[in-house]
Coordinates of C-alpha atoms in Angstrom, one line a residue:
X1 CA 155.6 176.5 28.2
X2 CA 156.1 179.8 29.5
X3 CA 153.6 181.1 32.6
X4 CA 150.5 182.9 31.4
X5 CA 150.0 186.6 32.0
X6 CA 147.7 187.9 34.2
X7 CA 145.8 189.0 31.1
X8 CA 145.7 185.4 29.8
X9 CA 144.4 184.1 32.5
X10 CA 140.7 185.5 33.1
X11 CA 139.3 185.8 36.4
X12 CA 135.2 185.5 36.4
X13 CA 132.6 186.6 39.4
X14 CA 133.4 183.9 41.6
X15 CA 132.4 184.8 45.3
X16 CA 134.9 186.9 47.4
X17 CA 135.4 188.1 50.6
X18 CA 133.7 191.4 51.9
X19 CA 137.0 193.6 51.1
X20 CA 139.0 191.6 48.0
X21 CA 137.1 193.4 45.0
X22 CA 138.1 192.6 41.1
X23 CA 139.2 196.4 39.8
X24 CA 141.3 197.2 36.3
X25 CA 144.9 198.0 37.3
X26 CA 146.2 199.5 33.7
X27 CA 143.5 197.3 31.6
X28 CA 143.8 194.5 33.3
X29 CA 141.4 192.9 36.1
X30 CA 143.1 191.7 39.3
X31 CA 141.8 190.8 42.8
X32 CA 142.4 194.1 44.9
X33 CA 142.5 195.0 49.0
X34 CA 141.7 198.4 50.5
X35 CA 145.3 198.8 52.4
X36 CA 149.1 200.9 52.7
X37 CA 151.3 199.0 49.5
X38 CA 153.7 196.2 50.8
X39 CA 155.5 194.7 47.7
X40 CA 155.5 197.5 44.8
X41 CA 152.5 196.7 43.8
X42 CA 150.1 198.7 41.5
X43 CA 147.5 200.9 43.0
X44 CA 144.7 202.9 42.7
X45 CA 143.9 205.2 45.1
X46 CA 143.1 203.1 48.2
X47 CA 143.4 200.1 46.4
X48 CA 146.9 197.8 45.9
X49 CA 146.5 195.2 43.3
X50 CA 146.9 191.2 44.7
X51 CA 149.2 189.3 42.8
X52 CA 148.3 185.6 42.9
X53 CA 151.6 185.1 40.8
X54 CA 153.5 185.8 44.2
X55 CA 150.4 185.0 46.7
X56 CA 148.9 181.0 46.9
X57 CA 146.0 182.4 48.6
X58 CA 145.9 184.6 45.9
X59 CA 146.0 182.1 43.7
X60 CA 143.6 180.1 45.3
X61 CA 140.9 182.8 44.9
X62 CA 141.6 183.7 41.4
X63 CA 141.1 180.0 41.0
X64 CA 137.9 180.0 42.6
X65 CA 138.5 177.8 45.2
X66 CA 135.7 177.8 47.5
X67 CA 137.5 179.1 50.9
X68 CA 134.7 180.0 53.0
X69 CA 136.6 183.0 53.9
X70 CA 133.8 186.1 53.8
X71 CA 136.0 188.8 55.4
X72 CA 136.4 189.6 59.4
X73 CA 137.5 186.3 60.3
X74 CA 139.7 185.7 62.6
X75 CA 142.6 184.1 60.8
X76 CA 146.0 182.2 61.9
X77 CA 149.0 183.2 59.4
X78 CA 151.9 180.2 59.3
X79 CA 154.5 181.3 57.3
X80 CA 154.1 184.5 56.8
X81 CA 157.6 185.4 55.3
X82 CA 157.8 189.4 54.6
X83 CA 154.1 190.0 54.6
X84 CA 153.0 189.8 50.9
X85 CA 150.0 187.8 51.4
X86 CA 149.7 188.1 55.1
X87 CA 149.0 192.1 54.3
X88 CA 146.1 191.1 52.0
X89 CA 144.6 189.1 54.3
X90 CA 145.0 191.7 57.4
X91 CA 143.2 194.1 54.7
X92 CA 140.0 192.4 55.0
X93 CA 140.2 189.7 58.2
X94 CA 139.8 190.2 61.4
X95 CA 142.3 189.7 64.3
X96 CA 145.6 188.1 61.9
X97 CA 148.5 186.4 63.4
X98 CA 151.2 185.9 61.0
X99 CA 153.9 183.5 62.2
X100 CA 157.7 183.4 61.0
X101 CA 160.7 182.1 61.8
X102 CA 163.1 183.7 60.0
X103 CA 164.4 186.9 61.7
X104 CA 165.3 188.5 58.4
X105 CA 161.6 188.5 56.7
X106 CA 159.9 189.0 60.5
X107 CA 161.6 192.3 60.1
X108 CA 160.3 193.7 56.8
X109 CA 156.4 191.6 58.1
X110 CA 156.8 194.4 61.0
X111 CA 157.1 197.7 58.8
X112 CA 153.8 195.4 56.7
X113 CA 151.9 195.5 60.0
X114 CA 152.9 199.0 61.3
X115 CA 149.9 200.5 59.5
X116 CA 147.5 197.7 60.3
X117 CA 146.3 197.8 63.9
X118 CA 144.4 194.0 63.2
X119 CA 148.1 192.2 62.1
X120 CA 150.3 191.0 65.0
X121 CA 153.4 189.1 63.6
X122 CA 155.0 186.4 65.8
X123 CA 158.8 186.0 65.3
X124 CA 158.1 181.6 65.8
X125 CA 158.4 178.6 64.6
X126 CA 155.0 177.2 62.9
X127 CA 156.1 173.4 64.1
X128 CA 156.2 174.5 67.6
X129 CA 152.7 176.3 68.1
X130 CA 153.0 175.8 71.9
X131 CA 155.5 178.7 71.8
X132 CA 153.0 181.2 70.6
X133 CA 149.4 179.5 72.0
X134 CA 149.8 182.5 74.5
X135 CA 149.2 184.8 72.2
X136 CA 146.9 183.4 69.7
X137 CA 143.1 183.0 70.6
X138 CA 141.4 179.7 70.6
X139 CA 139.0 179.0 68.0
X140 CA 140.0 181.6 65.2
X141 CA 137.6 181.5 61.8
X142 CA 140.7 180.1 59.1
X143 CA 144.1 178.7 59.1
X144 CA 146.1 179.6 56.0
X145 CA 149.3 177.7 56.1
X146 CA 152.5 178.3 53.7
X147 CA 155.2 176.9 55.0
X148 CA 157.7 175.5 52.5
X149 CA 159.5 172.6 54.9
X150 CA 159.3 168.9 55.2
X151 CA 156.2 167.8 57.1
X152 CA 153.9 170.2 55.6
X153 CA 150.4 168.3 57.2
X154 CA 152.5 167.7 60.3
X155 CA 152.3 171.4 60.7
X156 CA 148.9 171.4 59.6
X157 CA 147.6 169.0 62.5
X158 CA 149.6 170.4 64.9
X159 CA 148.1 173.8 65.1
X160 CA 144.5 172.2 64.3
X161 CA 143.7 173.0 68.1
X162 CA 143.9 176.9 67.3
X163 CA 141.1 176.2 64.8
X164 CA 137.3 177.0 65.6
X165 CA 135.0 173.4 64.8
X166 CA 133.3 175.0 62.0
X167 CA 136.7 177.2 60.9
X168 CA 138.7 176.4 57.5
X169 CA 142.3 175.4 56.9
X170 CA 143.8 176.9 53.4
X171 CA 146.8 175.1 53.1
X172 CA 149.2 175.7 49.8
X173 CA 151.4 172.8 49.7
X174 CA 154.5 172.9 48.0
X175 CA 155.8 169.3 46.5
X176 CA 159.4 170.2 46.2
X177 CA 160.1 171.5 49.6
X178 CA 158.4 167.5 51.0
X179 CA 160.5 165.5 48.8
X180 CA 162.5 166.8 45.5
X181 CA 162.9 163.7 44.5
X182 CA 159.2 162.5 43.8
X183 CA 156.7 163.3 41.7
X184 CA 154.5 165.9 42.7
X185 CA 151.2 163.6 42.4
X186 CA 152.7 161.2 44.8
X187 CA 153.7 164.1 47.1
X188 CA 149.9 165.7 47.3
X189 CA 148.7 162.4 47.9
X190 CA 151.1 161.5 51.3
X191 CA 150.1 164.9 52.5
X192 CA 146.6 164.9 52.0
X193 CA 146.3 161.1 53.4
X194 CA 148.1 162.6 56.7
X195 CA 145.6 165.8 56.8
X196 CA 142.9 163.4 57.4
X197 CA 143.9 162.1 60.6
X198 CA 142.6 165.9 61.6
X199 CA 141.0 167.5 58.6
X200 CA 137.8 166.6 56.1
X201 CA 139.0 167.6 53.1
X202 CA 136.4 169.7 51.4
X203 CA 138.6 170.8 48.0
X204 CA 141.9 170.3 46.5
X205 CA 143.4 172.2 43.3
X206 CA 146.6 172.5 41.5
X207 CA 147.5 176.3 41.6
X208 CA 149.1 176.5 38.0
X209 CA 148.8 178.4 36.0
X210 CA 150.3 180.2 39.4
X211 CA 152.4 178.5 41.2
X212 CA 153.6 175.2 39.2
X213 CA 154.1 172.0 41.5
X214 CA 151.7 173.3 44.4
X215 CA 148.2 171.9 45.6
X216 CA 145.7 174.2 47.0
X217 CA 144.0 172.2 49.8
X218 CA 140.3 173.5 51.6
X219 CA 139.9 171.5 55.1
X220 CA 138.1 171.8 58.5
X221 CA 138.5 170.1 61.4
X222 CA 137.0 166.5 61.9

């Protein structure tokens, strides 16, 4: 079945962080933040559209998951890649630490961060938080994780040390990165069971129609 277009997936007036709005671009209501464009997204003055088909967190917001984000919070973003999503986060959040392992996308991430004084790109491995623990502040308000690797739950558990006791983990689990041979539902069950070693799971939702075989999870530390 073809993926629905943005116009075919209406978004209602659910709660959004301050600094994120639903605005009209070319006749279609879309999420948007204020900031310099990064990936060729449509703009309207200082506002730029946030494409949930290219952003797991954008999909979570479009699907009205209760992320706990209110705007202005400190964020540790794991798996920042070239900055598509984390640039939107830095548009509305406070200090935003963006961890990316691969040098090539990190160069693009640096460009995305240049006009964003609250965005701090870090060339580091999210599986080894001790390598950036001296840079990231303790007790961040949110961890946003989009790391396409085996052991995604373990990455979240290893980085739990940075999260405030009342903070939120916003995790996008990619089933095919865990095990391409298994059914996604079984993979998601295993990831959730592992996460419960350190987190209380508050909400889980498949991210279709925006991302196939992905699960969005909202959790808080135990």
